Amino acid sequence: MATSTVSSIPLSLSDRLTAGIIALLIGGFLVFGAGLANSAVLHDTAHDTRHSYGFPCH
Amino acid sequence: MIVRTLLAAIVAGLIAGVFMTGAQELRVVPLILHAEEFEGEAPAAGEQPAAQPGTVDPAAASHDQHSSLKAVSPIGTLLDALSPITPAYAHEGEHEEGGIMFGMSRFSGTLIANLVTGSGFALLLAGVSLVIGYPITLRNGALWGACGWLAVHMLPAIGLPPELPGFPAAELGDRQVWWLATVALSAVGLYLLVLREEIVAKIIGLVLIAAPHVYGAPQPSDISSNVPAVLGAEFAVAALATTLAFWIVLGVVSGFINDRFAKA
């Protein structure tokens, strides 16, 4: 699918998928920690951010 | 090469996070502070939604920042167990600066949270782009950003509008699960709708986008609140507008960095 556009990313298919999955995992971890994690410290630190982004909060 | 791609996304996320902090301070944070004045006034009536009765002592929650140590649903407990970050570990957890999380000012906390969130969303956007094989470029960056905003903010906001402190809301764990499911379904639905040629894929995309709203978001049983409705309306619009700006900055900067540096 869409192989013509893939060529502008200078990665082989397996490298591209590896990078993509790593990015998804790290990104998910960061967003979870800042936005959803049920920890008081994280909640209070990120409080205004959670509200601003519309994360379910409280 | 992989590291370089990831770094490009993180840099874009940090830039967008700084931008977001500025945008928030202009409009969104003042509304949050305003709402908290009402929230503190009569805790008995509006402080906690009826779905979580008696699990938190309103007086124990600090006046301007509430602790999340409250009703924990089974799903919340599960999320908590899956999370590598616990209160005990928070100091050395995801933030390098974790040791001063308690001592930081409210603004610093918001700034750091925005940087982390910005990097996270940037990595998610880059990850999606890499996995499906459509690069983010300067030309299409704004569209990437707009789709990210639709999937993460606008479409979930149909069921769970951005809420102010003190607003009534259903059980936290239920809302988080609905929110996550809606974000995931919206993202897949947008991919099918926007990037796939087949008419069947587009129809399935629309169905996926509509499905969580047909199912329905968790709603509070008691919708009374001390916070004036006008504030809530202003806040919902302000929150969606600032996140739209955030995502467009994120997409454009990601595209710019990809074009300039990641490709070389």
GROMACS .gro file of N, CA and C in nm, chain A residues 8-51:
model
  132
    8SER      N    1   1.016   0.818   0.056
    8SER     CA    2   1.073   0.942   0.106
    8SER      C    3   1.115   0.929   0.253
    9ILE      N    4   1.078   0.820   0.317
    9ILE     CA    5   1.137   0.792   0.448
    9ILE      C    6   1.253   0.695   0.424
   10PRO      N    7   1.373   0.735   0.461
   10PRO     CA    8   1.489   0.656   0.424
   10PRO      C    9   1.510   0.537   0.516
   11LEU      N   10   1.407   0.461   0.538
   11LEU     CA   11   1.419   0.346   0.626
   11LEU      C   12   1.369   0.224   0.552
   12SER      N   13   1.429   0.111   0.579
   12SER     CA   14   1.375  -0.013   0.525
   12SER      C   15   1.242  -0.041   0.593
   13LEU      N   16   1.168  -0.133   0.535
   13LEU     CA   17   1.035  -0.160   0.591
   13LEU      C   18   1.044  -0.205   0.736
   14SER      N   19   1.138  -0.295   0.764
   14SER     CA   20   1.146  -0.345   0.902
   14SER      C   21   1.193  -0.235   0.997
   15ASP      N   22   1.288  -0.153   0.951
   15ASP     CA   23   1.332  -0.042   1.034
   15ASP      C   24   1.218   0.055   1.059
   16ARG      N   25   1.141   0.079   0.953
   16ARG     CA   26   1.029   0.173   0.966
   16ARG      C   27   0.927   0.121   1.067
   17LEU      N   28   0.895  -0.006   1.057
   17LEU     CA   29   0.798  -0.062   1.151
   17LEU      C   30   0.856  -0.063   1.293
   18THR      N   31   0.986  -0.097   1.305
   18THR     CA   32   1.047  -0.095   1.438
   18THR      C   33   1.040   0.045   1.498
   19ALA      N   34   1.083   0.143   1.419
   19ALA     CA   35   1.081   0.281   1.468
   19ALA      C   36   0.939   0.322   1.503
   20GLY      N   37   0.843   0.286   1.416
   20GLY     CA   38   0.705   0.324   1.441
   20GLY      C   39   0.651   0.265   1.569
   21ILE      N   40   0.680   0.137   1.591
   21ILE     CA   41   0.626   0.072   1.711
   21ILE      C   42   0.694   0.126   1.836
   22ILE      N   43   0.826   0.149   1.827
   22ILE     CA   44   0.894   0.210   1.942
   22ILE      C   45   0.833   0.347   1.972
   23ALA      N   46   0.811   0.426   1.866
   23ALA     CA   47   0.754   0.559   1.885
   23ALA      C   48   0.616   0.549   1.949
   24LEU      N   49   0.534   0.454   1.903
   24LEU     CA   50   0.400   0.439   1.960
   24LEU      C   51   0.408   0.400   2.108
   25LEU      N   52   0.501   0.310   2.139
   25LEU     CA   53   0.511   0.264   2.279
   25LEU      C   54   0.559   0.377   2.370
   26ILE      N   55   0.666   0.446   2.329
   26ILE     CA   56   0.716   0.555   2.415
   26ILE      C   57   0.612   0.666   2.423
   27GLY      N   58   0.554   0.701   2.309
   27GLY     CA   59   0.454   0.808   2.308
   27GLY      C   60   0.335   0.773   2.396
   28GLY      N   61   0.289   0.649   2.384
   28GLY     CA   62   0.177   0.606   2.467
   28GLY      C   63   0.210   0.613   2.615
   29PHE      N   64   0.333   0.572   2.648
   29PHE     CA   65   0.378   0.576   2.787
   29PHE      C   66   0.377   0.719   2.840
   30LEU      N   67   0.431   0.812   2.761
   30LEU     CA   68   0.439   0.952   2.805
   30LEU      C   69   0.299   1.011   2.821
   31VAL      N   70   0.213   0.989   2.723
   31VAL     CA   71   0.078   1.046   2.731
   31VAL      C   72   0.002   0.984   2.846
   32PHE      N   73   0.021   0.852   2.866
   32PHE     CA   74  -0.047   0.787   2.978
   32PHE      C   75   0.000   0.846   3.110
   33GLY      N   76   0.131   0.863   3.123
   33GLY     CA   77   0.185   0.916   3.248
   33GLY      C   78   0.136   1.057   3.276
   34ALA      N   79   0.136   1.141   3.174
   34ALA     CA   80   0.098   1.280   3.197
   34ALA      C   81  -0.053   1.295   3.204
   35GLY      N   82  -0.126   1.212   3.130
   35GLY     CA   83  -0.268   1.239   3.117
   35GLY      C   84  -0.361   1.148   3.195
   36LEU      N   85  -0.321   1.022   3.215
   36LEU     CA   86  -0.419   0.927   3.267
   36LEU      C   87  -0.376   0.854   3.394
   37ALA      N   88  -0.245   0.849   3.422
   37ALA     CA   89  -0.198   0.766   3.532
   37ALA      C   90  -0.264   0.808   3.663
   38ASN      N   91  -0.301   0.709   3.741
   38ASN     CA   92  -0.376   0.734   3.863
   38ASN      C   93  -0.281   0.754   3.981
   39SER      N   94  -0.190   0.848   3.967
   39SER     CA   95  -0.097   0.878   4.075
   39SER      C   96  -0.116   1.021   4.119
   40ALA      N   97  -0.120   1.041   4.250
   40ALA     CA   98  -0.150   1.174   4.301
   40ALA      C   99  -0.045   1.275   4.259
   41VAL      N  100   0.081   1.233   4.264
   41VAL     CA  101   0.189   1.326   4.229
   41VAL      C  102   0.176   1.368   4.084
   42LEU      N  103   0.159   1.268   3.997
   42LEU     CA  104   0.148   1.301   3.855
   42LEU      C  105   0.023   1.382   3.829
   43HIS      N  106  -0.087   1.346   3.896
   43HIS     CA  107  -0.211   1.420   3.874
   43HIS      C  108  -0.195   1.566   3.912
   44ASP      N  109  -0.139   1.589   4.029
   44ASP     CA  110  -0.131   1.728   4.075
   44ASP      C  111  -0.034   1.809   3.989
   45THR      N  112   0.075   1.744   3.948
   45THR     CA  113   0.170   1.817   3.865
   45THR      C  114   0.107   1.852   3.731
   46ALA      N  115   0.035   1.758   3.675
   46ALA     CA  116  -0.019   1.776   3.539
   46ALA      C  117  -0.162   1.828   3.541
   47HIS      N  118  -0.208   1.875   3.658
   47HIS     CA  119  -0.351   1.903   3.673
   47HIS      C  120  -0.406   1.994   3.563
   48ASP      N  121  -0.345   2.111   3.547
   48ASP     CA  122  -0.398   2.206   3.449
   48ASP      C  123  -0.385   2.153   3.307
   49THR      N  124  -0.278   2.078   3.283
   49THR     CA  125  -0.261   2.019   3.150
   49THR      C  126  -0.372   1.918   3.122
   50ARG      N  127  -0.402   1.835   3.222
   50ARG     CA  128  -0.507   1.735   3.200
   50ARG      C  129  -0.640   1.801   3.167
   51HIS      N  130  -0.672   1.906   3.241
   51HIS     CA  131  -0.799   1.974   3.210
   51HIS      C  132  -0.794   2.038   3.072
   0.00000   0.00000   0.00000
